[in-house]
XYZ file of C-alpha atoms in Angstrom:
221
model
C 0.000 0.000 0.000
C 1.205 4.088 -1.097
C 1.340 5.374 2.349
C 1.658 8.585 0.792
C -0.811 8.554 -1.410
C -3.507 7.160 1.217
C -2.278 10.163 3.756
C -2.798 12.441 0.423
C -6.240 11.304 -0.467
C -7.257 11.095 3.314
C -6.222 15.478 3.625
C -8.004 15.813 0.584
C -11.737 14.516 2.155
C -10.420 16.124 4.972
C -9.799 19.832 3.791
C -13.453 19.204 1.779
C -14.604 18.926 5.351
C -15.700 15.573 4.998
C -16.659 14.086 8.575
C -13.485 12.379 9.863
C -15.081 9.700 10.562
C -16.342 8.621 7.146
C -12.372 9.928 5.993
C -11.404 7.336 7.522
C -13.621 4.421 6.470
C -13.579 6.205 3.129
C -9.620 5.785 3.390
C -9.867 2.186 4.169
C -11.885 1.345 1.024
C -10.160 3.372 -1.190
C -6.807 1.893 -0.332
C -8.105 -1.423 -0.397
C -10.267 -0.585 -3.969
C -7.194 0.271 -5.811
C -5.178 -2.293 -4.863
C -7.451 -5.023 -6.003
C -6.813 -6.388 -8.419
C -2.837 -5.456 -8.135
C -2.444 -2.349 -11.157
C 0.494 -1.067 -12.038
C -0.859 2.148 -13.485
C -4.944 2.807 -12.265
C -3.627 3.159 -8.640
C -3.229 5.553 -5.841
C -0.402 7.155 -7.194
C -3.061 8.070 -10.395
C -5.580 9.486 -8.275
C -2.939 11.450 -6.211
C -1.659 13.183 -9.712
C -5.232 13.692 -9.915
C -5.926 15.455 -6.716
C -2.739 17.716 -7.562
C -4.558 18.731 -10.907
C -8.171 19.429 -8.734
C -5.818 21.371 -6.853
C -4.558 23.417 -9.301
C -8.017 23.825 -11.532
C -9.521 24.930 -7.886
C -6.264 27.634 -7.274
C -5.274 28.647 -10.587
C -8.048 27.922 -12.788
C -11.607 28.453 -13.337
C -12.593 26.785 -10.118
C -15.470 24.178 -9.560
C -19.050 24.452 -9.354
C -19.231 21.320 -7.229
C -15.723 20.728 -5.884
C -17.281 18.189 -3.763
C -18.649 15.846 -6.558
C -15.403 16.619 -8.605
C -13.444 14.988 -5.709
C -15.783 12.347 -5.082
C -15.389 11.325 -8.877
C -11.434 11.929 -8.304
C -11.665 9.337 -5.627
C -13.893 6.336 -6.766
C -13.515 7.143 -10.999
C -10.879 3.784 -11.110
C -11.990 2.365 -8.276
C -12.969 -0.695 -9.936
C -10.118 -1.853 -12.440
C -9.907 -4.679 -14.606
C -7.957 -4.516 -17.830
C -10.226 -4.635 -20.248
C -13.001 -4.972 -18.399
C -16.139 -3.073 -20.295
C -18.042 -2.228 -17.155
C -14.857 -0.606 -15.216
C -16.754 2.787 -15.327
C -20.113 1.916 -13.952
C -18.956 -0.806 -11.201
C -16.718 2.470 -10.545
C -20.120 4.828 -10.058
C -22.034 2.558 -8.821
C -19.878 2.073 -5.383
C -19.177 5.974 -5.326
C -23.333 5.869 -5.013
C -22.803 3.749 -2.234
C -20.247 5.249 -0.547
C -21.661 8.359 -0.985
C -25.493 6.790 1.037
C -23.625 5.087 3.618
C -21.644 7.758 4.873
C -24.185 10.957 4.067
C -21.134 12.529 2.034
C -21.857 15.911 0.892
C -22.251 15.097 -2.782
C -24.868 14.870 -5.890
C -24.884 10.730 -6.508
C -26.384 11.996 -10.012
C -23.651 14.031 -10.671
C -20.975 12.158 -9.406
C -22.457 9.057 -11.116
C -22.101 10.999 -14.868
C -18.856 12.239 -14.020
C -17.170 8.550 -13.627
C -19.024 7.090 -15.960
C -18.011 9.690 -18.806
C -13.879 8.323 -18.529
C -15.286 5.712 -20.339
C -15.405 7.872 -23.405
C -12.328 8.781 -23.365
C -11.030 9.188 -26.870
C -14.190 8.200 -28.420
C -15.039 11.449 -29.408
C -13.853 14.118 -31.455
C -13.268 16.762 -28.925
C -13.456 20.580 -29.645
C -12.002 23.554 -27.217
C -14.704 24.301 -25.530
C -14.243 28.284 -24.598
C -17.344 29.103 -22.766
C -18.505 26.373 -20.347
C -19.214 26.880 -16.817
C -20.975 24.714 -14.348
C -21.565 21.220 -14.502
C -20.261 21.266 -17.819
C -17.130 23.399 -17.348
C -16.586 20.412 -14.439
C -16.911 17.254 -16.387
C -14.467 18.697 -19.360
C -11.981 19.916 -16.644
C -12.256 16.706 -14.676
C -11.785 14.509 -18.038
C -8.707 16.744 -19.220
C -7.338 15.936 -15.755
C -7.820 12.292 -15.976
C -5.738 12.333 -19.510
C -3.044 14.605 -18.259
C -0.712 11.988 -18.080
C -0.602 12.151 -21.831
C 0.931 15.603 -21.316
C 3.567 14.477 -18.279
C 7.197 14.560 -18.596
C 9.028 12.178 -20.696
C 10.148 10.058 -18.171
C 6.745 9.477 -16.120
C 4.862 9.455 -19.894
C 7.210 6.289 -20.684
C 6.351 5.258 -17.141
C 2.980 5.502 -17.591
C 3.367 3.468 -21.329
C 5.326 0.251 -19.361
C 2.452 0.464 -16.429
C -0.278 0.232 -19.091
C 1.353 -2.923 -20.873
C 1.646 -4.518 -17.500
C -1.992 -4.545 -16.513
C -2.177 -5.898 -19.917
C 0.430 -8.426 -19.443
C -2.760 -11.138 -20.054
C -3.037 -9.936 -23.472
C -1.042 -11.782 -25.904
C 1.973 -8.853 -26.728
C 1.081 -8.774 -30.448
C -2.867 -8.172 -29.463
C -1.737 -5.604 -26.972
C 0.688 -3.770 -29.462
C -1.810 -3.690 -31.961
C -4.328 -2.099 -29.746
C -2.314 0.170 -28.219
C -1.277 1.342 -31.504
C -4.914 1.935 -32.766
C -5.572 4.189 -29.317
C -2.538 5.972 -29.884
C -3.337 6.949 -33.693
C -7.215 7.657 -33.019
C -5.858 10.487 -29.859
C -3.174 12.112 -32.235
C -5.881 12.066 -34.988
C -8.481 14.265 -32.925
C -8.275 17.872 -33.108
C -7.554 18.660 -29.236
C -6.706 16.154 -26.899
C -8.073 18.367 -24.275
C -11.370 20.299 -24.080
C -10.489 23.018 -21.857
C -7.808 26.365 -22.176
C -6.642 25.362 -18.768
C -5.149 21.877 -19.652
C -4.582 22.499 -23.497
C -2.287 25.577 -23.092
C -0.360 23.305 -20.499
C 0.026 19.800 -21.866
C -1.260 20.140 -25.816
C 1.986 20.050 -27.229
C 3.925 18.079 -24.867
C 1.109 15.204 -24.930
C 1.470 14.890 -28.438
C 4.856 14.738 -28.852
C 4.657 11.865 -26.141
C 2.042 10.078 -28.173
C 4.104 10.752 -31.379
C 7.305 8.915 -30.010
C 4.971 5.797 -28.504
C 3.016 5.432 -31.319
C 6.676 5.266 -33.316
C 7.784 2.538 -30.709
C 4.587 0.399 -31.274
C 5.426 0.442 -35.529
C 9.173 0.704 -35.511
């Protein structure tokens, strides 16, 4: 288990004045979540990244409308992981909901709910830079970007990131894998933004597709 990255995600329901006493069976389950089954990428350290990122959309962005569903979906969005696995997303929502009932969290299930389950769109859709949204909108696009700023990361934790992935596909046959990988790669470089928000675009844009560039030319040597 990250000790760090529990003590991180336990001050982060803290300082969202979460009731210490639901912090702390929250922190339990959460710890216990992503560990199982092992991952080598979808684990605490990703959803500590991702608290840095609310953290920085929250001080140095646009803000968020409901910084408590935002972090709720930060918490439980890869709670359930199993490569592959189709239904990843909505097992994911689906104990947030729960979570959210048993311990009277301060959240919007609804909300929270449609926030995990979007990740599973992730570079399904053509994208555009979307200038003017605020709200609930403005939230999920700024949440999403977050959950893909890996893409953007330097070098060395992108290649990380690219040998963590192929792990928790270590099941797949390599040739299957490499292949599929390779697809996902091309379709992201092939949309017209890989993030939907000024915030994360004028950050990570470029240096997410030059990352992509150089794995995609690994994968087809």
């Amino acid at each position: 288990m990250d000790v760090v990255s529990v003590s991180t995600v336990t001050q982060a329901m803290l300082d969202a004045g979460w009731a210490p006493p639901a912090v702390l069976a929250l922190a339990t389950t959460l710890a216990e979540a992503y560990t199982t089954p092992k991952r080598a990428y979808h684990d605490l350290r990703h959803v500590e990244e991702l608290l840095a990122w609310f953290a920085a959309v929250r001080d140095q962005g646009p803000g968020w409308a409901h910084p408590s569903d935002v972090l709720a979906a930060v918490l439980f969005h890869d709670a359930v992981y199993v490569a592959g696995q189709a239904d990843n997303e909505a097992r994911s929502a689906e104990l947030a909901g729960s979570c959210i009932a048993q311990h009277g969290l301060p959240c919007d299930v609804l909300r929270v709910v449609a926030l995990i389950e979007a990740t599973a769109r992730h570079g399904a859709e053509s994208p555009s830079l979307a200038h003017e949204a605020t709200g609930e909108a403005s939230d999920l696009l700024h949440f999403l970007d977050a959950d893909m700023a890996i893409l953007g990361a330097e070098p060395e934790r992108f290649d990380d990131y690219e040998r963590a992935i192929a792990e928790e596909y270590r099941v797949v046959p390599e040739a299957a894998f490499r292949t599929g990988r390779g697809r996902f790669l091309t379709r992201l470089l092939a949309l017209p933004w890989l993030y939907q928000t000024e915030f994360f675009s004028s950050r990570l844009e470029l240096a997410a597709r030059s990352n992509l560039t150089r794995a995609s030319a690994a994968l087809n040597p």
